[in-house]
Amino acid sequence: MSSTEALREHEAQERKANRARAKAGRSVIFKIIRCDGPGKPSRWESFKVPVEPGSNVISCLKWIAANPVTIDGKQTTPPVWDSGCLEEVCGACTMVINGKVRQSCSCLIDEYAPLEGDTITLEPMSKFPVVRDLWVDRARLFNALKRVKAWVPIDSTYAQGAGPKESPEHQQTRYRLSECMSCGCCLEACPQYNIEEDESKWDESFIGAHAISQARLFNEHETGKRLKGERLEELSDKGGVGDCGNAQNCVKVCPKHIPLTESIGAMGRATTIHAIASFFTGKK
Amino acid sequence: MSDNRVIVVGGGLAGLAASVRIAESGVPVDLFSMVPVKRSHSVCAQGGINACNEIARQQGYSEYEHFDETIYGGDFLADQHPVLEMANWAPKIIDLLDRMGVPFNRTHEGFRDLRLFGGSLFKRTHFAGATTGQQLLYALDEQTRRYETEGKVTKYEFWEFLWPITHEGRCVGIVAQDMRTMQIRAFRASAVVMATGGCGLVFGKSTNSVICTGGAASRCYQAGAAYGNPEMVQVHPTAIPGADKLRLMSESARGEGGRVWVPRKKGDTRNPVDIPEEERWYFLEERYPAYGNIVPRDIATREIFDVCVNEGMGVDGQNQVYLDLTHRDPDYLTVKLGGILDIYEKFVGVDPRFTPMKIFPAVHYSMGGLWTDYTPGDYNPDAPKPGHKSGSPIPVDAQKGHGLTIGATNNMMTSIPGLYAFGEVNFAYHGANRLGANALLSCIFDGLCNGVSVVNYIKDVKEEAPQGVFDEAVRSEQAKHDKLVASTSGGTGDKAYNPYQIAKELGDEMTAASTVVKTGPRLEQAIAKIGELMQRFGKVELGDAASWTNQSLSFTRATGDMLKIADAILRAGLLREESRGAHFRKDFPERDDSRFFKTSVARYNPETGKSDIEFVPVKAPLVEPRARTYGKSDTKKETKETAAAAS
């Protein structure tokens, strides 16, 4: 068992134990960072929220939005947060919960705050500019997908027969990588990835584990390979795979268990080989 | 027409397929979405996408059979030409997605694997794990990003559609609002494609994402676009009950062998794995020997509802039944269904590989939507074909004929010229009930096939609408916006005018009155309740006056629009005095083709604020209606008769 698996197993046991001792009919304190907009100061606000079995962070935020009164009885505005599918496949509702980045929809209160008066803290991700309260702007994350040309360059959408055949093992490898929902957990946990509000610097700042893994995904596809050289050039450049400090935090927080460090290793080797090949073929 | 642009509203499968197709033809696209398009609700689709394939073909399946299943599954309410065309395109669409790199599951030899799905006796569902929708959406998102880098698609993410702008009867653009800065502005376009999905949130908790309010569709409807079959809303049989939403448990769980059962003994508290086989009631297998657990959704839903609500046989005395996969190999389940089994484990805390899941029906999909037109193709037999039997030879050359005239400018155009509706927001294709794994197909088909129609339409658009039209549209939306913001001060503080309270009462009422079982009196009661909510909404008090990223405002505005759609859903449901597909009237339990072989078309009446409903005959030239039984054996009746004979 790898250390990441051991950690995950430990956390799962802890959550299970909490669920088993969760008290019915209790209230939980939510401490939330509030911020009215870019450049505005932020403040903490606390709310006392009644919990039902099956409650999660989203259902509690909805309760607060409908009853926006703090624990001190002060009327406030409904908190703002980003969310979508609520089943952990869209990636929208990512935030920092009790100090750890994750999706808020799959965060069950029973597993994190089992007893009366237990506290849950909610903070926006720190690596992206805050829009308001818990909502951050992750445009830079999607820009990284452009940098590595994360697509298969098909000729056109006209009918031209099937795609390449593929072994089930290879499909499974690609599928695991393709489950990345661009949530940004790996970036929040990464010591090399820092907030960058200046859009003109995005193409030179660290691209992040998710995009390196996407480069691997598309290099693994028969047609996707046509852009392999361009992807490796980008990853060899400033802000590429060389900026990774090997902290291995990314793989520990990935909610989809994508083998991110494996991807980083694979792309690191590929860029080296690419550089040597380019040298001997005189392309660079 | 070098300056002609197209606006696409919504970036799910339909919107992205349309964007790619239109951009590819050289027409610039402005793509609007309330979320980054990669987070659209299409990600939630799990099971797969249907298409005739070479193996099924050799077993007697065909595009025609796929068409026929879809019509039969939809209880003959869909206009038939577009459905035939969709089935014809399906294999080509799978090939294209395959070329885009979708990681479809593979056989040992490397071909695309197939699974069984509801409403068919043939394996014709292609899949990528249990997150097929996510994988298809990502493939189209990637192609869209490619066009974005080439400057052919411009994205407006976190922009909310507010109103279609019309001039001299044609749609010439939209008003939209930046959800961060709250700026309201007009955008010009030669044509607008609505690809804004369904309206599950009208029912409060559903399997839908938080953005699926139907608000955009409602605004088009209030602007004069007709709305087709609003009463046809699919309740999915298997969802995981939850505090904030009802999470889907894919039909593929049944397709991969999942068995639905309850203990034969009422209130049996034993651990389900300890209940012996003979003490389990596999009611779907018993009542439908041919299809068993893979009967279509409306039937499975009603049977589960019947067992729990009418017979009181639900697990633990609650409204839930077991969906059991524990007899399958856990490793096989991980490969085929990993994604959805993880969701169950994550949200319930129990591993469904070893313990049967507890599930109950939930609102899932809107078959109804904006009414759309089309031009039929060259396949028009003189008389409809008689009842087609599954696996029997297909009518000669049927699959070769065109259902639609490809590229006709009115294909999937709403009643407002220049305004198109693609995907779930389009009422075409699914009739009174959608078959599993046909939604992804219809969304992508709309984008790819009917995107061409949009391109052809704008070639003929010449005149420019004057700037005043756009200024006026912005003024009108700004006024509505300002009125809502003003409601934050000087209010009563009465909870009756709280938008979240109004939305909750709307959801509760709609779920109680207009889902699995409907009756005339209950629908009338609900119409009155919606009327009351509309009155209260007129005095709604917003909780946030912020001029920056005001989510409450967006939600409140959508609540008002949901009330309008709810009214149409209820009124059409009340007038349709029959049972057909997802629409089951306890007071009219049979399908009535003599009166209701018709599409209900709802039009918004600005005078009354209510819906006027008209019934229009279904265009059904290809296959004649037949009884939709799925081979049900009437065990209850037999038991009663046997009991009567014995006594």
PDB file of N, CA and C in Angstrom, chain B residues 158-241:
ATOM      1  N   PHE B 158     -20.271  32.382 -16.995  1.00  0.00           N
ATOM      2  CA  PHE B 158     -20.863  33.148 -15.889  1.00  0.00           C
ATOM      3  C   PHE B 158     -21.686  34.319 -16.421  1.00  0.00           C
ATOM      4  N   TRP B 159     -22.298  34.137 -17.556  1.00  0.00           N
ATOM      5  CA  TRP B 159     -23.279  35.085 -18.083  1.00  0.00           C
ATOM      6  C   TRP B 159     -24.627  34.390 -18.111  1.00  0.00           C
ATOM      7  N   GLU B 160     -25.659  35.092 -17.664  1.00  0.00           N
ATOM      8  CA  GLU B 160     -26.996  34.511 -17.604  1.00  0.00           C
ATOM      9  C   GLU B 160     -27.883  35.118 -18.691  1.00  0.00           C
ATOM     10  N   PHE B 161     -28.521  34.230 -19.445  1.00  0.00           N
ATOM     11  CA  PHE B 161     -29.466  34.665 -20.472  1.00  0.00           C
ATOM     12  C   PHE B 161     -30.699  35.278 -19.804  1.00  0.00           C
ATOM     13  N   LEU B 162     -31.111  36.464 -20.266  1.00  0.00           N
ATOM     14  CA  LEU B 162     -32.292  37.093 -19.673  1.00  0.00           C
ATOM     15  C   LEU B 162     -33.493  37.147 -20.619  1.00  0.00           C
ATOM     16  N   TRP B 163     -33.245  37.395 -21.887  1.00  0.00           N
ATOM     17  CA  TRP B 163     -34.407  37.573 -22.778  1.00  0.00           C
ATOM     18  C   TRP B 163     -33.952  37.476 -24.240  1.00  0.00           C
ATOM     19  N   PRO B 164     -34.802  36.894 -25.097  1.00  0.00           N
ATOM     20  CA  PRO B 164     -34.491  36.935 -26.528  1.00  0.00           C
ATOM     21  C   PRO B 164     -34.954  38.280 -27.111  1.00  0.00           C
ATOM     22  N   ILE B 165     -34.149  38.879 -27.970  1.00  0.00           N
ATOM     23  CA  ILE B 165     -34.539  40.148 -28.587  1.00  0.00           C
ATOM     24  C   ILE B 165     -35.118  39.853 -29.966  1.00  0.00           C
ATOM     25  N   THR B 166     -36.322  40.395 -30.218  1.00  0.00           N
ATOM     26  CA  THR B 166     -36.922  40.169 -31.529  1.00  0.00           C
ATOM     27  C   THR B 166     -37.143  41.504 -32.238  1.00  0.00           C
ATOM     28  N   HIS B 167     -37.068  41.442 -33.550  1.00  0.00           N
ATOM     29  CA  HIS B 167     -37.358  42.622 -34.367  1.00  0.00           C
ATOM     30  C   HIS B 167     -38.105  42.155 -35.611  1.00  0.00           C
ATOM     31  N   GLU B 168     -39.255  42.748 -35.855  1.00  0.00           N
ATOM     32  CA  GLU B 168     -40.121  42.339 -36.965  1.00  0.00           C
ATOM     33  C   GLU B 168     -40.336  40.826 -36.960  1.00  0.00           C
ATOM     34  N   GLY B 169     -40.560  40.290 -35.762  1.00  0.00           N
ATOM     35  CA  GLY B 169     -40.917  38.876 -35.622  1.00  0.00           C
ATOM     36  C   GLY B 169     -39.754  37.906 -35.628  1.00  0.00           C
ATOM     37  N   ARG B 170     -38.551  38.384 -35.869  1.00  0.00           N
ATOM     38  CA  ARG B 170     -37.405  37.474 -35.887  1.00  0.00           C
ATOM     39  C   ARG B 170     -36.512  37.710 -34.671  1.00  0.00           C
ATOM     40  N   CYS B 171     -35.834  36.649 -34.246  1.00  0.00           N
ATOM     41  CA  CYS B 171     -34.889  36.797 -33.138  1.00  0.00           C
ATOM     42  C   CYS B 171     -33.587  37.390 -33.667  1.00  0.00           C
ATOM     43  N   VAL B 172     -33.148  38.490 -33.061  1.00  0.00           N
ATOM     44  CA  VAL B 172     -31.954  39.184 -33.567  1.00  0.00           C
ATOM     45  C   VAL B 172     -30.865  39.314 -32.494  1.00  0.00           C
ATOM     46  N   GLY B 173     -31.063  38.646 -31.362  1.00  0.00           N
ATOM     47  CA  GLY B 173     -30.033  38.714 -30.328  1.00  0.00           C
ATOM     48  C   GLY B 173     -30.600  38.374 -28.970  1.00  0.00           C
ATOM     49  N   ILE B 174     -29.812  38.611 -27.943  1.00  0.00           N
ATOM     50  CA  ILE B 174     -30.264  38.320 -26.587  1.00  0.00           C
ATOM     51  C   ILE B 174     -29.828  39.432 -25.627  1.00  0.00           C
ATOM     52  N   VAL B 175     -30.522  39.493 -24.490  1.00  0.00           N
ATOM     53  CA  VAL B 175     -30.034  40.288 -23.373  1.00  0.00           C
ATOM     54  C   VAL B 175     -29.454  39.292 -22.374  1.00  0.00           C
ATOM     55  N   ALA B 176     -28.272  39.620 -21.836  1.00  0.00           N
ATOM     56  CA  ALA B 176     -27.650  38.733 -20.858  1.00  0.00           C
ATOM     57  C   ALA B 176     -27.030  39.560 -19.749  1.00  0.00           C
ATOM     58  N   GLN B 177     -26.785  38.893 -18.613  1.00  0.00           N
ATOM     59  CA  GLN B 177     -26.216  39.582 -17.463  1.00  0.00           C
ATOM     60  C   GLN B 177     -24.962  38.855 -16.986  1.00  0.00           C
ATOM     61  N   ASP B 178     -23.917  39.609 -16.755  1.00  0.00           N
ATOM     62  CA  ASP B 178     -22.690  39.072 -16.172  1.00  0.00           C
ATOM     63  C   ASP B 178     -22.979  38.766 -14.708  1.00  0.00           C
ATOM     64  N   MET B 179     -22.834  37.522 -14.306  1.00  0.00           N
ATOM     65  CA  MET B 179     -23.214  37.120 -12.953  1.00  0.00           C
ATOM     66  C   MET B 179     -22.243  37.646 -11.902  1.00  0.00           C
ATOM     67  N   ARG B 180     -21.090  38.172 -12.320  1.00  0.00           N
ATOM     68  CA  ARG B 180     -20.135  38.736 -11.357  1.00  0.00           C
ATOM     69  C   ARG B 180     -20.322  40.247 -11.231  1.00  0.00           C
ATOM     70  N   THR B 181     -20.227  40.953 -12.368  1.00  0.00           N
ATOM     71  CA  THR B 181     -20.327  42.423 -12.311  1.00  0.00           C
ATOM     72  C   THR B 181     -21.771  42.896 -12.282  1.00  0.00           C
ATOM     73  N   MET B 182     -22.708  41.997 -12.624  1.00  0.00           N
ATOM     74  CA  MET B 182     -24.144  42.276 -12.722  1.00  0.00           C
ATOM     75  C   MET B 182     -24.475  43.215 -13.902  1.00  0.00           C
ATOM     76  N   GLN B 183     -23.517  43.430 -14.790  1.00  0.00           N
ATOM     77  CA  GLN B 183     -23.772  44.255 -15.967  1.00  0.00           C
ATOM     78  C   GLN B 183     -24.798  43.579 -16.883  1.00  0.00           C
ATOM     79  N   ILE B 184     -25.772  44.354 -17.337  1.00  0.00           N
ATOM     80  CA  ILE B 184     -26.777  43.835 -18.274  1.00  0.00           C
ATOM     81  C   ILE B 184     -26.507  44.446 -19.635  1.00  0.00           C
ATOM     82  N   ARG B 185     -26.379  43.612 -20.652  1.00  0.00           N
ATOM     83  CA  ARG B 185     -26.157  44.181 -21.985  1.00  0.00           C
ATOM     84  C   ARG B 185     -26.768  43.312 -23.085  1.00  0.00           C
ATOM     85  N   ALA B 186     -26.902  43.911 -24.259  1.00  0.00           N
ATOM     86  CA  ALA B 186     -27.493  43.215 -25.399  1.00  0.00           C
ATOM     87  C   ALA B 186     -26.388  42.687 -26.308  1.00  0.00           C
ATOM     88  N   PHE B 187     -26.668  41.554 -26.944  1.00  0.00           N
ATOM     89  CA  PHE B 187     -25.744  40.971 -27.915  1.00  0.00           C
ATOM     90  C   PHE B 187     -26.504  40.711 -29.199  1.00  0.00           C
ATOM     91  N   ARG B 188     -25.918  41.141 -30.308  1.00  0.00           N
ATOM     92  CA  ARG B 188     -26.550  40.917 -31.606  1.00  0.00           C
ATOM     93  C   ARG B 188     -26.196  39.543 -32.152  1.00  0.00           C
ATOM     94  N   ALA B 189     -27.119  38.956 -32.896  1.00  0.00           N
ATOM     95  CA  ALA B 189     -26.820  37.709 -33.600  1.00  0.00           C
ATOM     96  C   ALA B 189     -27.821  37.526 -34.728  1.00  0.00           C
ATOM     97  N   SER B 190     -27.414  36.800 -35.759  1.00  0.00           N
ATOM     98  CA  SER B 190     -28.336  36.505 -36.853  1.00  0.00           C
ATOM     99  C   SER B 190     -29.258  35.351 -36.495  1.00  0.00           C
ATOM    100  N   ALA B 191     -28.819  34.520 -35.545  1.00  0.00           N
ATOM    101  CA  ALA B 191     -29.676  33.444 -35.044  1.00  0.00           C
ATOM    102  C   ALA B 191     -29.228  33.103 -33.626  1.00  0.00           C
ATOM    103  N   VAL B 192     -30.164  32.587 -32.837  1.00  0.00           N
ATOM    104  CA  VAL B 192     -29.869  32.223 -31.450  1.00  0.00           C
ATOM    105  C   VAL B 192     -30.285  30.768 -31.237  1.00  0.00           C
ATOM    106  N   VAL B 193     -29.376  29.980 -30.664  1.00  0.00           N
ATOM    107  CA  VAL B 193     -29.679  28.587 -30.338  1.00  0.00           C
ATOM    108  C   VAL B 193     -29.815  28.462 -28.828  1.00  0.00           C
ATOM    109  N   MET B 194     -30.994  28.068 -28.369  1.00  0.00           N
ATOM    110  CA  MET B 194     -31.179  27.790 -26.945  1.00  0.00           C
ATOM    111  C   MET B 194     -30.797  26.327 -26.717  1.00  0.00           C
ATOM    112  N   ALA B 195     -29.860  26.094 -25.812  1.00  0.00           N
ATOM    113  CA  ALA B 195     -29.461  24.718 -25.470  1.00  0.00           C
ATOM    114  C   ALA B 195     -29.310  24.694 -23.961  1.00  0.00           C
ATOM    115  N   THR B 196     -30.419  25.010 -23.294  1.00  0.00           N
ATOM    116  CA  THR B 196     -30.370  25.356 -21.875  1.00  0.00           C
ATOM    117  C   THR B 196     -30.915  24.262 -20.959  1.00  0.00           C
ATOM    118  N   GLY B 197     -31.188  23.086 -21.514  1.00  0.00           N
ATOM    119  CA  GLY B 197     -31.513  21.939 -20.666  1.00  0.00           C
ATOM    120  C   GLY B 197     -32.916  21.950 -20.088  1.00  0.00           C
ATOM    121  N   GLY B 198     -33.098  21.195 -19.031  1.00  0.00           N
ATOM    122  CA  GLY B 198     -34.429  20.936 -18.474  1.00  0.00           C
ATOM    123  C   GLY B 198     -34.774  21.832 -17.304  1.00  0.00           C
ATOM    124  N   CYS B 199     -35.875  21.487 -16.628  1.00  0.00           N
ATOM    125  CA  CYS B 199     -36.418  22.362 -15.581  1.00  0.00           C
ATOM    126  C   CYS B 199     -36.693  21.580 -14.295  1.00  0.00           C
ATOM    127  N   GLY B 200     -35.778  20.665 -13.947  1.00  0.00           N
ATOM    128  CA  GLY B 200     -35.988  19.801 -12.775  1.00  0.00           C
ATOM    129  C   GLY B 200     -36.216  20.554 -11.484  1.00  0.00           C
ATOM    130  N   LEU B 201     -35.619  21.758 -11.362  1.00  0.00           N
ATOM    131  CA  LEU B 201     -35.725  22.472 -10.088  1.00  0.00           C
ATOM    132  C   LEU B 201     -37.132  22.997  -9.809  1.00  0.00           C
ATOM    133  N   VAL B 202     -37.993  22.979 -10.840  1.00  0.00           N
ATOM    134  CA  VAL B 202     -39.400  23.319 -10.620  1.00  0.00           C
ATOM    135  C   VAL B 202     -39.992  22.366  -9.570  1.00  0.00           C
ATOM    136  N   PHE B 203     -39.428  21.165  -9.492  1.00  0.00           N
ATOM    137  CA  PHE B 203     -39.921  20.159  -8.552  1.00  0.00           C
ATOM    138  C   PHE B 203     -39.100  20.142  -7.261  1.00  0.00           C
ATOM    139  N   GLY B 204     -38.373  21.216  -6.997  1.00  0.00           N
ATOM    140  CA  GLY B 204     -37.547  21.266  -5.789  1.00  0.00           C
ATOM    141  C   GLY B 204     -36.361  20.350  -5.933  1.00  0.00           C
ATOM    142  N   LYS B 205     -36.373  19.274  -5.156  1.00  0.00           N
ATOM    143  CA  LYS B 205     -35.267  18.326  -5.252  1.00  0.00           C
ATOM    144  C   LYS B 205     -35.487  17.397  -6.441  1.00  0.00           C
ATOM    145  N   SER B 206     -34.428  17.224  -7.252  1.00  0.00           N
ATOM    146  CA  SER B 206     -34.493  16.331  -8.399  1.00  0.00           C
ATOM    147  C   SER B 206     -33.089  15.806  -8.624  1.00  0.00           C
ATOM    148  N   THR B 207     -32.885  15.113  -9.732  1.00  0.00           N
ATOM    149  CA  THR B 207     -31.523  14.650 -10.041  1.00  0.00           C
ATOM    150  C   THR B 207     -30.736  15.738 -10.762  1.00  0.00           C
ATOM    151  N   ASN B 208     -31.369  16.884 -11.013  1.00  0.00           N
ATOM    152  CA  ASN B 208     -30.736  17.919 -11.839  1.00  0.00           C
ATOM    153  C   ASN B 208     -29.719  18.756 -11.067  1.00  0.00           C
ATOM    154  N   SER B 209     -28.840  19.416 -11.823  1.00  0.00           N
ATOM    155  CA  SER B 209     -27.884  20.350 -11.241  1.00  0.00           C
ATOM    156  C   SER B 209     -28.608  21.613 -10.779  1.00  0.00           C
ATOM    157  N   VAL B 210     -27.919  22.409  -9.951  1.00  0.00           N
ATOM    158  CA  VAL B 210     -28.578  23.582  -9.360  1.00  0.00           C
ATOM    159  C   VAL B 210     -28.958  24.645 -10.396  1.00  0.00           C
ATOM    160  N   ILE B 211     -28.378  24.547 -11.595  1.00  0.00           N
ATOM    161  CA  ILE B 211     -28.682  25.546 -12.625  1.00  0.00           C
ATOM    162  C   ILE B 211     -29.904  25.177 -13.467  1.00  0.00           C
ATOM    163  N   CYS B 212     -30.443  23.961 -13.293  1.00  0.00           N
ATOM    164  CA  CYS B 212     -31.509  23.484 -14.182  1.00  0.00           C
ATOM    165  C   CYS B 212     -32.875  23.975 -13.715  1.00  0.00           C
ATOM    166  N   THR B 213     -33.061  25.291 -13.761  1.00  0.00           N
ATOM    167  CA  THR B 213     -34.326  25.873 -13.322  1.00  0.00           C
ATOM    168  C   THR B 213     -35.345  25.928 -14.449  1.00  0.00           C
ATOM    169  N   GLY B 214     -34.881  25.816 -15.682  1.00  0.00           N
ATOM    170  CA  GLY B 214     -35.783  26.062 -16.808  1.00  0.00           C
ATOM    171  C   GLY B 214     -36.025  27.545 -17.013  1.00  0.00           C
ATOM    172  N   GLY B 215     -35.290  28.384 -16.296  1.00  0.00           N
ATOM    173  CA  GLY B 215     -35.492  29.831 -16.381  1.00  0.00           C
ATOM    174  C   GLY B 215     -35.343  30.369 -17.794  1.00  0.00           C
ATOM    175  N   ALA B 216     -34.323  29.925 -18.496  1.00  0.00           N
ATOM    176  CA  ALA B 216     -34.075  30.427 -19.858  1.00  0.00           C
ATOM    177  C   ALA B 216     -35.223  30.035 -20.789  1.00  0.00           C
ATOM    178  N   ALA B 217     -35.653  28.774 -20.696  1.00  0.00           N
ATOM    179  CA  ALA B 217     -36.763  28.319 -21.536  1.00  0.00           C
ATOM    180  C   ALA B 217     -38.027  29.098 -21.204  1.00  0.00           C
ATOM    181  N   SER B 218     -38.232  29.334 -19.914  1.00  0.00           N
ATOM    182  CA  SER B 218     -39.423  30.066 -19.485  1.00  0.00           C
ATOM    183  C   SER B 218     -39.423  31.486 -20.048  1.00  0.00           C
ATOM    184  N   ARG B 219     -38.251  32.106 -20.092  1.00  0.00           N
ATOM    185  CA  ARG B 219     -38.184  33.476 -20.624  1.00  0.00           C
ATOM    186  C   ARG B 219     -38.522  33.496 -22.114  1.00  0.00           C
ATOM    187  N   CYS B 220     -38.070  32.478 -22.854  1.00  0.00           N
ATOM    188  CA  CYS B 220     -38.432  32.401 -24.272  1.00  0.00           C
ATOM    189  C   CYS B 220     -39.935  32.189 -24.427  1.00  0.00           C
ATOM    190  N   TYR B 221     -40.480  31.334 -23.563  1.00  0.00           N
ATOM    191  CA  TYR B 221     -41.919  31.051 -23.570  1.00  0.00           C
ATOM    192  C   TYR B 221     -42.710  32.319 -23.249  1.00  0.00           C
ATOM    193  N   GLN B 222     -42.238  33.078 -22.270  1.00  0.00           N
ATOM    194  CA  GLN B 222     -42.936  34.327 -21.934  1.00  0.00           C
ATOM    195  C   GLN B 222     -42.785  35.363 -23.041  1.00  0.00           C
ATOM    196  N   ALA B 223     -41.711  35.209 -23.847  1.00  0.00           N
ATOM    197  CA  ALA B 223     -41.512  36.133 -24.972  1.00  0.00           C
ATOM    198  C   ALA B 223     -42.293  35.692 -26.202  1.00  0.00           C
ATOM    199  N   GLY B 224     -43.031  34.583 -26.092  1.00  0.00           N
ATOM    200  CA  GLY B 224     -43.899  34.190 -27.196  1.00  0.00           C
ATOM    201  C   GLY B 224     -43.589  32.861 -27.851  1.00  0.00           C
ATOM    202  N   ALA B 225     -42.515  32.192 -27.450  1.00  0.00           N
ATOM    203  CA  ALA B 225     -42.217  30.884 -28.041  1.00  0.00           C
ATOM    204  C   ALA B 225     -43.162  29.833 -27.465  1.00  0.00           C
ATOM    205  N   ALA B 226     -43.693  28.979 -28.339  1.00  0.00           N
ATOM    206  CA  ALA B 226     -44.596  27.921 -27.878  1.00  0.00           C
ATOM    207  C   ALA B 226     -43.798  26.857 -27.137  1.00  0.00           C
ATOM    208  N   TYR B 227     -44.482  26.181 -26.189  1.00  0.00           N
ATOM    209  CA  TYR B 227     -43.832  25.167 -25.354  1.00  0.00           C
ATOM    210  C   TYR B 227     -44.588  23.863 -25.532  1.00  0.00           C
ATOM    211  N   GLY B 228     -43.894  22.810 -25.936  1.00  0.00           N
ATOM    212  CA  GLY B 228     -44.562  21.551 -26.261  1.00  0.00           C
ATOM    213  C   GLY B 228     -44.547  20.533 -25.134  1.00  0.00           C
ATOM    214  N   ASN B 229     -45.642  19.855 -24.935  1.00  0.00           N
ATOM    215  CA  ASN B 229     -45.774  18.758 -23.959  1.00  0.00           C
ATOM    216  C   ASN B 229     -45.175  19.073 -22.585  1.00  0.00           C
ATOM    217  N   PRO B 230     -45.527  20.223 -22.010  1.00  0.00           N
ATOM    218  CA  PRO B 230     -44.912  20.566 -20.720  1.00  0.00           C
ATOM    219  C   PRO B 230     -45.177  19.526 -19.629  1.00  0.00           C
ATOM    220  N   GLU B 231     -46.318  18.823 -19.729  1.00  0.00           N
ATOM    221  CA  GLU B 231     -46.696  17.876 -18.656  1.00  0.00           C
ATOM    222  C   GLU B 231     -45.841  16.615 -18.657  1.00  0.00           C
ATOM    223  N   MET B 232     -45.032  16.439 -19.720  1.00  0.00           N
ATOM    224  CA  MET B 232     -44.244  15.211 -19.809  1.00  0.00           C
ATOM    225  C   MET B 232     -42.885  15.392 -19.131  1.00  0.00           C
ATOM    226  N   VAL B 233     -42.823  14.974 -17.883  1.00  0.00           N
ATOM    227  CA  VAL B 233     -41.605  15.089 -17.080  1.00  0.00           C
ATOM    228  C   VAL B 233     -41.263  13.696 -16.579  1.00  0.00           C
ATOM    229  N   GLN B 234     -40.041  13.266 -16.845  1.00  0.00           N
ATOM    230  CA  GLN B 234     -39.670  11.911 -16.465  1.00  0.00           C
ATOM    231  C   GLN B 234     -39.238  11.816 -15.006  1.00  0.00           C
ATOM    232  N   VAL B 235     -39.812  10.837 -14.325  1.00  0.00           N
ATOM    233  CA  VAL B 235     -39.378  10.535 -12.972  1.00  0.00           C
ATOM    234  C   VAL B 235     -38.509   9.282 -13.072  1.00  0.00           C
ATOM    235  N   HIS B 236     -37.237   9.419 -12.745  1.00  0.00           N
ATOM    236  CA  HIS B 236     -36.316   8.284 -12.865  1.00  0.00           C
ATOM    237  C   HIS B 236     -36.566   7.320 -11.716  1.00  0.00           C
ATOM    238  N   PRO B 237     -36.614   6.018 -12.023  1.00  0.00           N
ATOM    239  CA  PRO B 237     -36.983   5.075 -10.958  1.00  0.00           C
ATOM    240  C   PRO B 237     -35.947   4.958  -9.845  1.00  0.00           C
ATOM    241  N   THR B 238     -34.677   5.164 -10.175  1.00  0.00           N
ATOM    242  CA  THR B 238     -33.675   4.847  -9.163  1.00  0.00           C
ATOM    243  C   THR B 238     -32.792   6.050  -8.850  1.00  0.00           C
ATOM    244  N   ALA B 239     -33.076   6.706  -7.726  1.00  0.00           N
ATOM    245  CA  ALA B 239     -32.237   7.801  -7.253  1.00  0.00           C
ATOM    246  C   ALA B 239     -31.966   7.590  -5.769  1.00  0.00           C
ATOM    247  N   ILE B 240     -30.888   8.222  -5.308  1.00  0.00           N
ATOM    248  CA  ILE B 240     -30.492   8.102  -3.907  1.00  0.00           C
ATOM    249  C   ILE B 240     -31.092   9.280  -3.155  1.00  0.00           C
ATOM    250  N   PRO B 241     -32.011   9.040  -2.210  1.00  0.00           N
ATOM    251  CA  PRO B 241     -32.577  10.170  -1.476  1.00  0.00           C
ATOM    252  C   PRO B 241     -31.478  10.960  -0.759  1.00  0.00           C
TER     253      PRO B 241
END
